[in-house]
Amino acid sequence: MTNHEIWQAVLAEFELSISKANFTTWFKHTGISEYTEGNVIIIVPNTFTQSWLQKKYHSDVVKSLERVTSKPIKKVEYNVGNIKHVEEQEAVISAPIRATSAPTQPAAQQPQGYQYQRNPGNQRSTLSASQFGLNKKYTFATFIVGKQNELAHAAAKAVANRPGDAYNPLFIYGGVGLGKTHLLQAIADQMLTENPNTKILYVSSEKFTNEFVSSVKEGRAKEFKERYRNVDLLLIDDI
């Protein structure tokens, strides 16, 4: 078997044993770049995937490789890079990221569309979180993490830890009351806690769309662009 055939067999096992969301997110654009005498090097698209596979799936990857090759696996490394045959893997790995079946979260207030700084400069007046829809109870500490939502939680934490780098942009999909708003606001809470001067804009998709349409009709496109680009974090809820 070629390296590509070995990895396709491994992917087939994982596709049957884990959720589509996890399969798509953690195994997309991965492949074996080297397999020599029980030593395997797997190429992954980024450092976040590298870390997650090492921590969450390493033992399962090793077992799957041993089943497929019928040989003992001595060592598996995960290196960041590009892998050949990505186009062929696309046919197998084609589902969108979803965050579903999470524990029910409290109903959220509708975002009003204001910029928020916990400790704003002189050019902005102080506003309480409730005045623009942020709920002080929506933090990572209060979010209930389960097997079905750990992916969304981990991605949101990555964004808060490395804003502008990890998952930019980040889309979280799920039904009503599953915690999407909680995670969005938890990102804002952590960033503001670490840097009170962080500029954050939290709006509903309806308000964002209405403002865009109005700016075009009234010739205020430049003002619209400046409003939404001059922030450190843009959160759009209820899409």
Short mmCIF file of C-alpha atoms in Angstrom, two decimals:
data_model
loop_
_atom_site.label_atom_id
_atom_site.label_comp_id
_atom_site.label_asym_id
_atom_site.label_seq_id
_atom_site.Cartn_x
_atom_site.Cartn_y
_atom_site.Cartn_z
CA MET A 1 0.00 0.00 0.00
CA THR A 2 1.15 3.54 -0.71
CA ASN A 3 1.22 6.17 2.03
CA HIS A 4 -1.88 7.72 0.49
CA GLU A 5 -3.75 4.41 0.50
CA ILE A 6 -2.77 3.73 4.11
CA TRP A 7 -4.01 7.13 5.25
CA GLN A 8 -7.25 6.81 3.28
CA ALA A 9 -7.93 3.55 5.12
CA VAL A 10 -7.22 5.27 8.44
CA LEU A 11 -9.53 8.14 7.51
CA ALA A 12 -12.27 5.66 6.64
CA GLU A 13 -12.07 4.22 10.16
CA PHE A 14 -12.26 7.64 11.78
CA GLU A 15 -15.14 8.70 9.56
CA LEU A 16 -17.19 5.87 11.04
CA SER A 17 -16.12 6.36 14.64
CA ILE A 18 -16.30 10.14 15.24
CA SER A 19 -18.73 12.92 14.40
CA LYS A 20 -18.67 14.61 11.00
CA ALA A 21 -17.72 17.90 12.65
CA ASN A 22 -14.68 16.44 14.38
CA PHE A 23 -13.69 14.39 11.34
CA THR A 24 -13.84 17.42 9.07
CA THR A 25 -12.07 19.80 11.43
CA TRP A 26 -9.22 17.62 12.64
CA PHE A 27 -8.53 15.34 9.68
CA LYS A 28 -9.08 17.61 6.69
CA HIS A 29 -5.90 18.34 4.71
CA THR A 30 -3.91 15.71 6.61
CA GLY A 31 -1.87 12.88 5.17
CA ILE A 32 1.18 10.69 5.58
CA SER A 33 4.36 12.22 4.22
CA GLU A 34 6.64 9.43 5.43
CA TYR A 35 6.26 5.86 6.64
CA THR A 36 9.49 3.98 7.30
CA GLU A 37 9.99 0.93 9.53
CA GLY A 38 7.17 1.80 11.89
CA ASN A 39 7.92 5.52 12.00
CA VAL A 40 5.16 7.73 10.61
CA ILE A 41 5.10 11.44 9.86
CA ILE A 42 1.66 12.96 9.41
CA ILE A 43 1.28 16.37 7.81
CA VAL A 44 -1.37 18.67 9.31
CA PRO A 45 -2.54 22.13 8.14
CA ASN A 46 -1.82 24.17 11.29
CA THR A 47 -0.43 24.09 14.83
CA PHE A 48 -3.88 23.95 16.41
CA THR A 49 -4.69 20.73 14.55
CA GLN A 50 -1.22 19.43 15.41
CA SER A 51 -1.79 19.98 19.12
CA TRP A 52 -5.34 18.59 19.10
CA LEU A 53 -4.44 15.38 17.25
CA GLN A 54 -1.52 14.82 19.61
CA LYS A 55 -3.64 15.29 22.73
CA LYS A 56 -6.99 13.82 21.70
CA TYR A 57 -6.48 11.33 18.91
CA HIS A 58 -2.87 10.13 19.05
CA SER A 59 -3.53 6.70 20.57
CA ASP A 60 -6.43 6.09 18.17
CA VAL A 61 -4.27 7.12 15.20
CA VAL A 62 -1.56 4.67 16.25
CA LYS A 63 -4.05 1.81 16.70
CA SER A 64 -5.68 2.53 13.36
CA LEU A 65 -2.32 2.61 11.58
CA GLU A 66 -1.40 -0.74 13.13
CA ARG A 67 -4.70 -2.28 12.01
CA VAL A 68 -4.32 -0.98 8.47
CA THR A 69 -0.64 -1.89 8.03
CA SER A 70 -0.72 -5.05 10.19
CA LYS A 71 2.60 -3.89 11.60
CA PRO A 72 3.65 -2.27 14.90
CA ILE A 73 3.93 1.51 14.88
CA LYS A 74 6.94 2.79 16.80
CA LYS A 75 6.48 6.53 16.50
CA VAL A 76 4.02 9.03 15.02
CA GLU A 77 4.91 12.69 14.49
CA TYR A 78 2.62 15.53 13.41
CA ASN A 79 4.28 18.19 11.29
CA VAL A 80 2.67 21.35 9.96
CA GLY A 81 2.76 21.68 6.18
CA ASN A 82 1.00 20.88 2.91
CA ILE A 83 0.24 17.35 1.84
CA LYS A 84 -0.14 15.89 -1.64
CA HIS A 85 -3.44 14.34 -2.66
CA VAL A 86 -5.45 17.06 -0.90
CA GLU A 87 -7.77 17.21 -3.89
CA GLU A 88 -8.44 13.48 -3.64
CA GLN A 89 -9.14 13.76 0.09
CA GLU A 90 -11.67 16.53 -0.52
CA ALA A 91 -14.15 13.95 -1.81
CA VAL A 92 -13.97 12.16 1.54
CA ILE A 93 -13.76 15.19 3.80
CA SER A 94 -16.42 17.69 2.81
CA ALA A 95 -18.65 18.56 5.78
CA PRO A 96 -18.87 22.05 7.38
CA ILE A 97 -17.87 22.77 10.97
CA ARG A 98 -20.83 22.44 13.28
CA ALA A 99 -21.29 22.78 17.00
CA THR A 100 -24.41 20.78 17.83
CA SER A 101 -26.13 18.92 20.65
CA ALA A 102 -24.59 21.11 23.33
CA PRO A 103 -26.27 21.40 26.75
CA THR A 104 -29.06 23.95 26.73
CA GLN A 105 -27.86 27.44 27.62
CA PRO A 106 -29.95 30.37 28.96
CA ALA A 107 -31.66 32.58 26.38
CA ALA A 108 -29.46 35.50 25.39
CA GLN A 109 -30.22 39.18 25.12
CA GLN A 110 -30.26 40.58 21.60
CA PRO A 111 -27.08 42.52 20.73
CA GLN A 112 -27.77 46.21 20.32
CA GLY A 113 -24.70 47.05 18.26
CA TYR A 114 -22.45 49.22 20.40
CA GLN A 115 -18.72 49.29 20.74
CA TYR A 116 -17.58 48.12 24.14
CA GLN A 117 -14.48 48.76 26.18
CA ARG A 118 -14.32 47.76 29.82
CA ASN A 119 -12.01 50.69 30.44
CA PRO A 120 -12.58 53.00 27.44
CA GLY A 121 -10.43 55.98 26.56
CA ASN A 122 -11.51 59.60 26.81
CA GLN A 123 -13.15 59.50 23.41
CA ARG A 124 -15.79 56.97 24.57
CA SER A 125 -18.14 57.07 27.53
CA THR A 126 -18.40 54.09 29.87
CA LEU A 127 -21.27 51.70 29.12
CA SER A 128 -22.44 48.76 31.17
CA ALA A 129 -22.47 45.38 29.46
CA SER A 130 -26.25 45.10 29.68
CA GLN A 131 -26.70 48.28 27.65
CA PHE A 132 -25.55 46.58 24.48
CA GLY A 133 -26.49 42.95 25.10
CA LEU A 134 -23.42 41.46 26.79
CA ASN A 135 -24.20 39.20 29.71
CA LYS A 136 -21.53 39.17 32.43
CA LYS A 137 -22.47 35.57 33.22
CA TYR A 138 -21.42 34.38 29.76
CA THR A 139 -17.81 33.41 30.40
CA PHE A 140 -15.72 30.35 29.62
CA ALA A 141 -15.81 29.45 33.31
CA THR A 142 -19.60 29.13 33.27
CA PHE A 143 -19.88 27.30 29.94
CA ILE A 144 -20.83 23.64 30.29
CA VAL A 145 -18.47 21.58 28.13
CA GLY A 146 -19.52 18.17 26.82
CA LYS A 147 -18.39 15.76 24.13
CA GLN A 148 -20.72 17.32 21.57
CA ASN A 149 -19.60 20.92 22.08
CA GLU A 150 -15.94 20.58 23.09
CA LEU A 151 -14.88 21.42 19.54
CA ALA A 152 -16.77 24.72 19.50
CA HIS A 153 -15.49 25.53 23.00
CA ALA A 154 -11.88 24.75 22.06
CA ALA A 155 -12.11 26.86 18.90
CA ALA A 156 -13.59 29.80 20.83
CA LYS A 157 -10.82 29.53 23.43
CA ALA A 158 -8.23 29.49 20.67
CA VAL A 159 -9.69 32.70 19.25
CA ALA A 160 -9.61 34.38 22.66
CA ASN A 161 -6.03 33.23 23.27
CA ARG A 162 -4.75 34.12 19.80
CA PRO A 163 -7.10 36.72 18.30
CA GLY A 164 -6.60 37.32 14.61
CA ASP A 165 -4.56 34.14 14.28
CA ALA A 166 -6.60 31.07 15.21
CA TYR A 167 -9.85 30.52 13.32
CA ASN A 168 -10.15 33.92 11.69
CA PRO A 169 -13.01 34.11 11.01
CA LEU A 170 -14.73 31.62 13.30
CA PHE A 171 -18.25 30.40 12.49
CA ILE A 172 -20.27 28.50 15.12
CA TYR A 173 -23.36 26.66 13.93
CA GLY A 174 -26.07 25.08 16.08
CA GLY A 175 -29.72 25.15 17.07
CA VAL A 176 -31.45 27.60 19.38
CA GLY A 177 -30.31 27.56 23.01
CA LEU A 178 -27.16 25.51 22.47
CA GLY A 179 -24.68 28.13 23.67
CA LYS A 180 -23.52 29.96 20.55
CA THR A 181 -24.11 33.39 22.09
CA HIS A 182 -22.49 32.23 25.33
CA LEU A 183 -19.29 31.32 23.50
CA LEU A 184 -19.25 34.56 21.50
CA GLN A 185 -19.56 36.65 24.63
CA ALA A 186 -17.05 34.46 26.48
CA ILE A 187 -14.47 35.38 23.84
CA ALA A 188 -15.20 39.06 24.45
CA ASP A 189 -15.04 38.58 28.22
CA GLN A 190 -11.61 36.94 28.15
CA MET A 191 -10.14 39.49 25.75
CA LEU A 192 -11.46 42.37 27.84
CA THR A 193 -10.18 40.78 31.03
CA GLU A 194 -6.70 40.46 29.56
CA ASN A 195 -6.80 43.88 27.90
CA PRO A 196 -9.53 46.29 29.11
CA ASN A 197 -8.83 48.62 26.18
CA THR A 198 -9.77 46.02 23.58
CA LYS A 199 -12.23 47.48 21.07
CA ILE A 200 -15.14 45.10 20.56
CA LEU A 201 -18.23 45.47 18.39
CA TYR A 202 -21.11 43.08 19.10
CA VAL A 203 -24.11 43.21 16.76
CA SER A 204 -26.89 41.03 15.42
CA SER A 205 -26.77 39.98 11.78
CA GLU A 206 -29.98 41.95 11.19
CA LYS A 207 -28.45 45.17 12.49
CA PHE A 208 -25.26 44.59 10.50
CA THR A 209 -27.27 44.05 7.30
CA ASN A 210 -29.54 47.05 7.92
CA GLU A 211 -26.56 49.32 8.54
CA PHE A 212 -24.86 48.09 5.39
CA VAL A 213 -27.93 48.67 3.22
CA SER A 214 -28.50 52.12 4.74
CA SER A 215 -24.87 53.10 4.25
CA VAL A 216 -25.07 52.20 0.55
CA LYS A 217 -28.37 54.02 0.01
CA GLU A 218 -27.24 57.13 1.88
CA GLY A 219 -23.70 57.25 0.53
CA ARG A 220 -22.07 56.44 3.88
CA ALA A 221 -20.06 53.40 2.78
CA LYS A 222 -16.81 54.89 4.08
CA GLU A 223 -18.35 55.51 7.50
CA PHE A 224 -19.66 51.94 7.58
CA LYS A 225 -16.24 50.51 6.72
CA GLU A 226 -14.50 52.60 9.37
CA ARG A 227 -17.02 51.57 12.02
CA TYR A 228 -16.54 47.86 11.44
CA ARG A 229 -12.85 47.83 10.61
CA ASN A 230 -11.72 49.99 13.51
CA VAL A 231 -12.21 47.24 16.11
CA ASP A 232 -10.09 44.46 17.55
CA LEU A 233 -12.96 41.96 17.69
CA LEU A 234 -16.16 41.85 15.64
CA LEU A 235 -18.92 39.56 16.93
CA ILE A 236 -22.01 39.01 14.76
CA ASP A 237 -24.78 37.01 16.43
CA ASP A 238 -28.03 35.39 15.24
CA ILE A 239 -26.96 34.82 11.65
#
